Tab-separated table of C-alpha atoms and ligand atoms in Angstrom:
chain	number	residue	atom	x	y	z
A	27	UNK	CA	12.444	12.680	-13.123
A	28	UNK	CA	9.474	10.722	-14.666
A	29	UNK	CA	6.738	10.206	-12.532
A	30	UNK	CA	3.217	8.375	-13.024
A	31	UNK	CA	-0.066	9.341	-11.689
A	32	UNK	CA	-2.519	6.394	-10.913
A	33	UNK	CA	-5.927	6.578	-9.704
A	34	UNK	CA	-6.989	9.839	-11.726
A	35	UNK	CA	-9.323	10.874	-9.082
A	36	UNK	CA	-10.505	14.093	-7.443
A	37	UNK	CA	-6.774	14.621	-5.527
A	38	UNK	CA	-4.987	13.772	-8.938
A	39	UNK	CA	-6.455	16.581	-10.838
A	40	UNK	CA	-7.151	18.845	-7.956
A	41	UNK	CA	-3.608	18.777	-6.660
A	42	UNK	CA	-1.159	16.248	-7.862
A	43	UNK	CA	-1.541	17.309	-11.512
A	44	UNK	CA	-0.937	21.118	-10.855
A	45	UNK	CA	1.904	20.470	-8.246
A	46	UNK	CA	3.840	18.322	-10.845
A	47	UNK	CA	3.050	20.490	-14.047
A	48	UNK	CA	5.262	23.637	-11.579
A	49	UNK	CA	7.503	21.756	-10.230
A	50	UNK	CA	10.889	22.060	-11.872
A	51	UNK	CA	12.051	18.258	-10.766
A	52	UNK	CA	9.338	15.994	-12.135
A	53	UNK	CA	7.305	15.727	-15.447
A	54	UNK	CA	4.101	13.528	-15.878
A	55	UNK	CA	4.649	11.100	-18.170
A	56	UNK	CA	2.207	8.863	-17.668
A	57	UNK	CA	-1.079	8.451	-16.368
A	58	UNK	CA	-2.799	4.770	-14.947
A	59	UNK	CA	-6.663	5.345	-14.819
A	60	UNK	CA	-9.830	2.957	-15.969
A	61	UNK	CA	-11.645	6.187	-16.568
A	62	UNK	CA	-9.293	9.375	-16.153
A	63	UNK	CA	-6.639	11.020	-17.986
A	64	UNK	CA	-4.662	13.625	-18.354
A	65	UNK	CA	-4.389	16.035	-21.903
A	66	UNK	CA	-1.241	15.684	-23.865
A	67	UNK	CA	0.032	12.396	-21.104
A	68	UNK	CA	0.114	9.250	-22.408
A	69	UNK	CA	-2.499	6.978	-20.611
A	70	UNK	CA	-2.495	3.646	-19.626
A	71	UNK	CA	-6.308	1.614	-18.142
A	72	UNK	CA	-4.006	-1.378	-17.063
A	73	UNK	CA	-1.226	-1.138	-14.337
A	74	UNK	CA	0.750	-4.056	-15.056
A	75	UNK	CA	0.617	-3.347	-19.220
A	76	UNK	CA	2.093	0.486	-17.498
A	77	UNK	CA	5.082	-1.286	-16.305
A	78	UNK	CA	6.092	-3.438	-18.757
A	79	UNK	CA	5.796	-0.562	-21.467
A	80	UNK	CA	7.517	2.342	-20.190
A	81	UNK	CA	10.535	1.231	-17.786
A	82	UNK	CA	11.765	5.105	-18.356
A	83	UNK	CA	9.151	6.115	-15.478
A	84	UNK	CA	10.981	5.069	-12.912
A	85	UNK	CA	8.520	6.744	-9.897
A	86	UNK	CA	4.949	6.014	-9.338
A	87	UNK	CA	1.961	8.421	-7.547
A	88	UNK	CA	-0.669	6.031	-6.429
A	89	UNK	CA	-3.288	8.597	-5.865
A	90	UNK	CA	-6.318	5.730	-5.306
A	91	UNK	CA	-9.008	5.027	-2.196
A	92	UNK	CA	-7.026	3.439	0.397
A	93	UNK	CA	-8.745	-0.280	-0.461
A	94	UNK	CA	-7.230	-0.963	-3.824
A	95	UNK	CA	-3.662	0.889	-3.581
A	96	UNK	CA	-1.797	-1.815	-1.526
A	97	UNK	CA	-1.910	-4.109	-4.928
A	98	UNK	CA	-0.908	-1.456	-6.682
A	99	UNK	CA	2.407	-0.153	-4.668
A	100	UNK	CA	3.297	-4.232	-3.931
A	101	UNK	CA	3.478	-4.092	-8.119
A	102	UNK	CA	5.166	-1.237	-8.438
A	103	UNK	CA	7.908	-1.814	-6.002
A	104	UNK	CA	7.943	-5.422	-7.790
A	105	UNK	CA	8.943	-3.689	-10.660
A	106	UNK	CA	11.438	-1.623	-9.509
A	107	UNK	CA	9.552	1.636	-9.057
A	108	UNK	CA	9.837	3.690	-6.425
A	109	UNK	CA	6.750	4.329	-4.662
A	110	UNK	CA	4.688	7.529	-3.186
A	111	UNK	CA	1.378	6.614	-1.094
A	112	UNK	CA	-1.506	9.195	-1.038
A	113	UNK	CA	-2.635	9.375	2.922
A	114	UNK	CA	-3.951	7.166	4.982
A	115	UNK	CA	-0.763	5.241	3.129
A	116	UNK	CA	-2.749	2.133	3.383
A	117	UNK	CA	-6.434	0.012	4.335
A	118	UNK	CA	-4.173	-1.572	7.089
A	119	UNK	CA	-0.885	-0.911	9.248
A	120	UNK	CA	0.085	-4.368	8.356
A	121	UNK	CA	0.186	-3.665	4.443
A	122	UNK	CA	2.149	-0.552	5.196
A	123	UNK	CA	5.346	-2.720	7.182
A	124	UNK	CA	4.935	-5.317	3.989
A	125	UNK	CA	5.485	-1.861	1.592
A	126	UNK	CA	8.193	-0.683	3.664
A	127	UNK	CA	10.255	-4.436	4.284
A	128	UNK	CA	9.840	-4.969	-0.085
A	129	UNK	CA	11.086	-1.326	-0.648
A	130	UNK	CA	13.953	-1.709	2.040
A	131	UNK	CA	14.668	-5.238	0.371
A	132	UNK	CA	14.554	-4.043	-3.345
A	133	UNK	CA	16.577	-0.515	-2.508
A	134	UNK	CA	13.762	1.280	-3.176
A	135	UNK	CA	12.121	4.744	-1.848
A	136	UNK	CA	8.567	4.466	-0.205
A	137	UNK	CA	7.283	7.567	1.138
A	138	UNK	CA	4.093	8.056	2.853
A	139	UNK	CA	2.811	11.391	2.638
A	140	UNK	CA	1.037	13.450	4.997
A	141	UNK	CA	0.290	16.386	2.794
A	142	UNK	CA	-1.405	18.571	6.193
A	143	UNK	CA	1.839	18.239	7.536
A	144	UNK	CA	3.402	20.137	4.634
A	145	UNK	CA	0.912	23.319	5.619
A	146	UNK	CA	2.096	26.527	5.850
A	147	UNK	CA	2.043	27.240	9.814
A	148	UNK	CA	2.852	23.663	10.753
A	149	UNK	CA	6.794	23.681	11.013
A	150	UNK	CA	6.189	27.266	12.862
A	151	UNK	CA	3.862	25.591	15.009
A	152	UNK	CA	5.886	22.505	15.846
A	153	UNK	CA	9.244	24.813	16.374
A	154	UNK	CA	6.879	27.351	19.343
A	155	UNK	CA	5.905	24.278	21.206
A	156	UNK	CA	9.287	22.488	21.455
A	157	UNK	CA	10.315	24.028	24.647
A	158	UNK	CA	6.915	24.225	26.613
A	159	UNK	CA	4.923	21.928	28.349
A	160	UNK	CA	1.345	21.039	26.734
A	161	UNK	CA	-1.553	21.602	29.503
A	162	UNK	CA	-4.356	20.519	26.993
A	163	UNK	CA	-4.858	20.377	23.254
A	164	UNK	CA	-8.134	20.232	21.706
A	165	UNK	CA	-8.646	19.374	17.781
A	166	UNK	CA	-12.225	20.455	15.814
A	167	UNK	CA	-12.133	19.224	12.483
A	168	UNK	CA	-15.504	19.633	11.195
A	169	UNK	CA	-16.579	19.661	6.899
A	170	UNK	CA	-18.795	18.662	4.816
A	171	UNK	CA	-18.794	15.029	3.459
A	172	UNK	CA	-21.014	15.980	0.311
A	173	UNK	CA	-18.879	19.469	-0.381
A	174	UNK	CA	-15.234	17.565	-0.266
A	175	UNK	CA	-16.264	13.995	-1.250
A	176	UNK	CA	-19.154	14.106	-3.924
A	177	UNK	CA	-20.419	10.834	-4.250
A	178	UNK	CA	-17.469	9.044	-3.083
A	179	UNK	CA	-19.057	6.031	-1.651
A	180	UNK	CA	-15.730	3.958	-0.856
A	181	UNK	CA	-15.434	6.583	2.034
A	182	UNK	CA	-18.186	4.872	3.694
A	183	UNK	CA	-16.992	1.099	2.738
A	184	UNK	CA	-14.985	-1.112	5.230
A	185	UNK	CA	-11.250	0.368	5.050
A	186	UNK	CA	-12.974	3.760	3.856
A	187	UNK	CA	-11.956	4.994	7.304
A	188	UNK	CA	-15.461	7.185	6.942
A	189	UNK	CA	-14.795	10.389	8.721
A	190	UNK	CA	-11.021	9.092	9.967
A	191	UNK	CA	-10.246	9.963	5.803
A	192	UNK	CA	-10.039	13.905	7.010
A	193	UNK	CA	-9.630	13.637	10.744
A	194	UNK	CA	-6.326	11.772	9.702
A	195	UNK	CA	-4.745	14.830	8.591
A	196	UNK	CA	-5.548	16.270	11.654
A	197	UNK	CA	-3.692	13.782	13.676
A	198	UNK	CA	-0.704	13.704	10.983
A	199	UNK	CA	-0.348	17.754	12.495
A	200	UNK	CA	-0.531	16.353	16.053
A	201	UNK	CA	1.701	14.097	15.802
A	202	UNK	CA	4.286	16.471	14.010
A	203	UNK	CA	3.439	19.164	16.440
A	204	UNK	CA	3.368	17.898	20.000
A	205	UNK	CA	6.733	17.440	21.578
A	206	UNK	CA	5.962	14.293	23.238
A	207	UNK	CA	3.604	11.234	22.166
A	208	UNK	CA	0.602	10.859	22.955
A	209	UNK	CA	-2.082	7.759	23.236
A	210	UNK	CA	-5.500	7.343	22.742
A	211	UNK	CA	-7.729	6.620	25.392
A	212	UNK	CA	-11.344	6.733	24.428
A	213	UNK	CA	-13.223	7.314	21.345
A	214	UNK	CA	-17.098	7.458	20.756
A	215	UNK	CA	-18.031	6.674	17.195
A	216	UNK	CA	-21.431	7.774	15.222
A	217	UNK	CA	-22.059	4.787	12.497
A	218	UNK	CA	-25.090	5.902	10.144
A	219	UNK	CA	-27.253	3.296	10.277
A	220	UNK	CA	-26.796	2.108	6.743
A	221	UNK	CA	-22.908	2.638	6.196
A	222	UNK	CA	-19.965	0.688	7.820
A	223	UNK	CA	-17.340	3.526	8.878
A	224	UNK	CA	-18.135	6.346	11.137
A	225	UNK	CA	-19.803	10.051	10.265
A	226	UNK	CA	-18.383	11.330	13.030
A	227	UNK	CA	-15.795	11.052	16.006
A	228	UNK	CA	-14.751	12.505	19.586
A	229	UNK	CA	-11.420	10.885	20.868
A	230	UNK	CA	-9.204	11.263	23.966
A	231	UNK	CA	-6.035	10.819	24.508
A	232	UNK	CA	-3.393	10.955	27.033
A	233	UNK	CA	-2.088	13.959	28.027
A	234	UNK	CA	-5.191	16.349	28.047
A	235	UNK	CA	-5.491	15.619	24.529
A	236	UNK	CA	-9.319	15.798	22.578
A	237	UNK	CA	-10.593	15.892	19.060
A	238	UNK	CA	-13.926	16.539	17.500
A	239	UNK	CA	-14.200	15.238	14.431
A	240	UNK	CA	-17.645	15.304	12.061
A	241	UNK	CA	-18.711	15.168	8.320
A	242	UNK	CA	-22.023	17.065	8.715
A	243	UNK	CA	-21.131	20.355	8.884
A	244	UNK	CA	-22.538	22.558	6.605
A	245	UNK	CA	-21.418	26.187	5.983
A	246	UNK	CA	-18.625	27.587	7.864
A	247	UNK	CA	-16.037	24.455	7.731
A	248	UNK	CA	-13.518	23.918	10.744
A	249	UNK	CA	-10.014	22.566	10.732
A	250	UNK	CA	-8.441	23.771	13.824
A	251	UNK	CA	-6.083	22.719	16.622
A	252	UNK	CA	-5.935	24.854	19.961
A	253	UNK	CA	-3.049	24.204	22.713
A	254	UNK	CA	-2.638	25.528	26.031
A	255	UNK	CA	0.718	25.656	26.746
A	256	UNK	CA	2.553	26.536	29.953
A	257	UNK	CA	3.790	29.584	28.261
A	258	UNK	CA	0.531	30.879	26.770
A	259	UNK	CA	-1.621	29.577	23.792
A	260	UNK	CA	-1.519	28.487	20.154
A	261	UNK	CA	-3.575	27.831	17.390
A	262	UNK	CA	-3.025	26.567	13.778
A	263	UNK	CA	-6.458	27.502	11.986
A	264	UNK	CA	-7.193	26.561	8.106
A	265	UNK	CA	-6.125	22.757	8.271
A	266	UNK	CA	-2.549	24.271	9.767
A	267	UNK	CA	-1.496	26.609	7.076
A	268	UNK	CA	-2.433	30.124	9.515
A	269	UNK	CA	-1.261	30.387	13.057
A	270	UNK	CA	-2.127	31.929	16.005
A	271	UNK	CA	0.169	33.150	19.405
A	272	UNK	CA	-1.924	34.386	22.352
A	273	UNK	CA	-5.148	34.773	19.981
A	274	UNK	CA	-3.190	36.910	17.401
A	275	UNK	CA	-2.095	36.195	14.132
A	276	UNK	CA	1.121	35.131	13.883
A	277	UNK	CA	2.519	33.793	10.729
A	278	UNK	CA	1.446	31.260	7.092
A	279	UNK	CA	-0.170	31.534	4.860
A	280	UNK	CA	-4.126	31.195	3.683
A	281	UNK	CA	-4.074	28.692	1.786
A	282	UNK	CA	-3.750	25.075	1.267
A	283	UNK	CA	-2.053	25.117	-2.745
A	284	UNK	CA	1.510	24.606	-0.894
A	285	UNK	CA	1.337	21.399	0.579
A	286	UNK	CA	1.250	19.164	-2.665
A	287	UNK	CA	4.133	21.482	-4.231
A	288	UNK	CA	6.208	20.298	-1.453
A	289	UNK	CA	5.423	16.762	-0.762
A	290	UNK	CA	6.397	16.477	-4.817
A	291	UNK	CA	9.822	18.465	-3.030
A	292	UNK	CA	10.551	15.729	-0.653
A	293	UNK	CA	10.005	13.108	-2.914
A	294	UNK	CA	12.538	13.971	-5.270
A	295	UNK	CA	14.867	14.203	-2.222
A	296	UNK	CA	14.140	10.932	-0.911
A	297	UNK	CA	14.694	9.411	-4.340
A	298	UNK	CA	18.302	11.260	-5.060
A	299	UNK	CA	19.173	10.055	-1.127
A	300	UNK	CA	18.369	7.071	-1.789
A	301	UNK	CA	15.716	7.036	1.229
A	302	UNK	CA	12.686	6.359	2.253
A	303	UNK	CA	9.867	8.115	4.951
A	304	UNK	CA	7.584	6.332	6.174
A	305	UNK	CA	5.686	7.203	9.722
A	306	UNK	CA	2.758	5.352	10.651
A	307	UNK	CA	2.028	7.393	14.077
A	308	UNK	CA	-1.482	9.420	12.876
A	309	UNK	CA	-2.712	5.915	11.380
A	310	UNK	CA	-1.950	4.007	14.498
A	311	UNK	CA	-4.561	6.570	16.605
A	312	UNK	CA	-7.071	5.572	13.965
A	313	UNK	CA	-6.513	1.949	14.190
A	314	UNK	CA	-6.699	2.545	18.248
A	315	UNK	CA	-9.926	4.562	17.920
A	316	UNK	CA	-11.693	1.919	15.689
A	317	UNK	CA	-10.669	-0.801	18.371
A	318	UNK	CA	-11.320	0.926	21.352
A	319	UNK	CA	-14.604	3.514	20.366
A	320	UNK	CA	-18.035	2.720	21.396
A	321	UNK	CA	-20.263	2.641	18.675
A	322	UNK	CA	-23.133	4.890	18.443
A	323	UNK	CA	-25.992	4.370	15.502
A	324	UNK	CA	-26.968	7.705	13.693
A	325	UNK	CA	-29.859	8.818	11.051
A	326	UNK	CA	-28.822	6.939	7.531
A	327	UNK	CA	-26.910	8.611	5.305
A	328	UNK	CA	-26.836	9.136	1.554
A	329	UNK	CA	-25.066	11.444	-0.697
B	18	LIG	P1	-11.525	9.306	-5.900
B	18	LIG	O1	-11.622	10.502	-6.788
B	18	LIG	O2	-12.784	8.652	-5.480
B	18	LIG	O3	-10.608	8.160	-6.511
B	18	LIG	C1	-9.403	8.372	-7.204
B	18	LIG	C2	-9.333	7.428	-8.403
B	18	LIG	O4	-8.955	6.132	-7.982
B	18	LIG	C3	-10.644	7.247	-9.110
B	18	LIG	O5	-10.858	8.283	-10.030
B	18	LIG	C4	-10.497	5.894	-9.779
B	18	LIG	O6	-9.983	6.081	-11.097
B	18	LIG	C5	-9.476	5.184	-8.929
B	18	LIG	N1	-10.152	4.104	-8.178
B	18	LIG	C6	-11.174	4.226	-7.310
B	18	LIG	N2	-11.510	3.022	-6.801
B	18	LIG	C7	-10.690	2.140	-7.364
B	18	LIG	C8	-10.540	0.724	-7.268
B	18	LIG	N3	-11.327	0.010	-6.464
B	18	LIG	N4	-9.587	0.131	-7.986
B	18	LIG	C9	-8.790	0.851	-8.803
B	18	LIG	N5	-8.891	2.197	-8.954
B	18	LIG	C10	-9.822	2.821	-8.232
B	18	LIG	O7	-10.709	9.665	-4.564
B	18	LIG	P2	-9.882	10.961	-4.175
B	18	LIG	O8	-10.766	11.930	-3.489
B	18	LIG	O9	-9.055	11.429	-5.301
B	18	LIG	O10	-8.982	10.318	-3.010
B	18	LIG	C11	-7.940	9.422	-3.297
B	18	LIG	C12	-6.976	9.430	-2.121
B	18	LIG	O11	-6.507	10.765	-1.936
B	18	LIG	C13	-7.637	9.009	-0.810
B	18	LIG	O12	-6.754	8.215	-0.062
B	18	LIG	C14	-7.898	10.325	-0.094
B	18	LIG	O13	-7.847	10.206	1.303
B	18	LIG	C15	-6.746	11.169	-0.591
B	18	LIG	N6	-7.034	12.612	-0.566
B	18	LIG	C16	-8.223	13.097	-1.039
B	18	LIG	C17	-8.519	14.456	-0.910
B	18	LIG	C18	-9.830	15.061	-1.423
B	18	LIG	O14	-10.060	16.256	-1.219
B	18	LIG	N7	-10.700	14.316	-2.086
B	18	LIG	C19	-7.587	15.316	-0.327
B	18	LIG	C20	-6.362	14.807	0.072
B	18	LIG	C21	-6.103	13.454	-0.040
B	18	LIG	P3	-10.488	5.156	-12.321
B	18	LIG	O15	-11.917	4.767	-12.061
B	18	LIG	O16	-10.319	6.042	-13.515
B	18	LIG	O17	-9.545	3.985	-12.306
């Protein structure tokens, strides 16, 4: 199948370009950028002058910031196209149901991808703790803004989601994981005093559930979830591609370069079913923690 790629980004190249040059069921044939492009793929700077010149790419990758992309997929499911969202799928929940009603109207696929959730130790993880009973779960998902977001400023912008644009993909693993729902509770929120989404985060939720999220961490970076279960303890390490049983290794795989490789998978799954995925739940917690958190001013920040 043809696919497009629009927004061509850090993600696009990074991942989305290598995933669909190996994949055997898509090729790029088209790129949507103002300023990227792609060698040998014919590149469009306008969206709309995209879809009325090549109705043979019947999918679209929107692989833009959060802000813009709602415009974007409302076009492209317009059109006719079916539509895959980069995570957080949207700026609002709201925009998200609007996607979801069009592509359900127009018999159209929508998917919103969680690509964390496609890491390697994360169905392991998810099949261990389906028969125990969760005692407490704690989340530390700590990075460095400069390191994975050079310069990005729209990360700090309203609808940026600030340090929610990682910690998201630890709460897409949660909420995949955990056998039973959970809710949040509290939230404390560091603002630098010059930016309008948060640098960092602590959250609680129901069940004995906490997370530690913050952009400042140089060296060593942290993506880890720990649960204590009534049958002994787990861990998924490395952003949930490595797992751990009673503190000892127990299964995926180092790395993160399988996760785009099989959201590309699904895709082409949904779109030959006819179907469409979409799951709000990690984006709700967000929403919940930027209603309910306390806000705390921190030291300014530039990049
Ligand atoms: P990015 O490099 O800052 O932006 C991607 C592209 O979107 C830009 O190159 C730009 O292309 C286009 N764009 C930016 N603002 C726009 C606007 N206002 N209107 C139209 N086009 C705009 O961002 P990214 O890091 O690739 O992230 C994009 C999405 O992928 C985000 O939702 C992010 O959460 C997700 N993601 C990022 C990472 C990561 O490591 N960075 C990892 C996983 C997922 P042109 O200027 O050429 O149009």
């Amino acid at each position: 199948m043809k696919v497009a790629l629009v927004g061509i980004g850090k993600i696009a190249v990074d991942q989305h370009v290598p995933a669909i040059a190996n994949s055997p069921d898509w090729e790029l044939a088209a790129t949507v950028s103002r300023k990227g492009s792609v060698d040998g793929v014919e590149a469009f700077d306008d969206f709309a002058a995209f879809l009325a010149a090549r109705p043979d790419v019947t999918v679209v990758s929107l692989c833009l910031p959060p802000v813009p992309r709602f415009d974007y997929a409302e076009a492209a499911l317009l059109a006719g196209r079916h539509v895959m969202l980069e995570k957080p799928p949207g700026a609002t929940l709201a925009e998200v149901h609007a996607l979801q009603a069009l592509a359900r109207a127009k018999g159209l696929t929508l998917y919103t991808t969680w690509h964390s959730r496609m890491a390697h130790a994360v169905a392991p993880a998810k099949a261990w703790l389906a028969d125990k009973a969760i005692l407490r779960a704690h989340i530390t998902w700590r990075e460095d803004v400069r390191k994975w977001h050079p310069g990005q400023d729209w990360v700090f912008e309203p609808g940026g989601m600030g340090v929610f644009d990682p910690g998201i993909n630890a709460l897409s693993i949660l909420t995949e994981i955990l056998p039973a729902p959970v809710h949040l509770t509290a939230a404390s929120l560091e603002f630098p005093a010059n930016r309008q989404t948060p640098i960092a985060a602590k959250l609680t939720f129901s069940g004995h559930v906490t997370a530690d999220f913050d952009w400042r961490q140089t060296g060593p970076q942290t993506w880890d979830i720990e649960v204590d279960t009534d049958q002994g303890a787990m861990a998924l390490r490395m952003g949930g591609n490595v797992l751990e049983i009673g503190g000892k290794a127990a299964g995926g795989e180092n790395t993160i370069m399988g996760e785009y490789p099989a959201l590309y998978k699904r895709m082409a799954e949904l779109v030959a079913q006819g179907a469409s995925e979409v799951d709000l739940a990690p984006m709700v917690h967000v929403a919940d923690a930027l209603t309910l958190g306390r806000r705390i001013e921190t030291e300014a920040f530039d990049f």
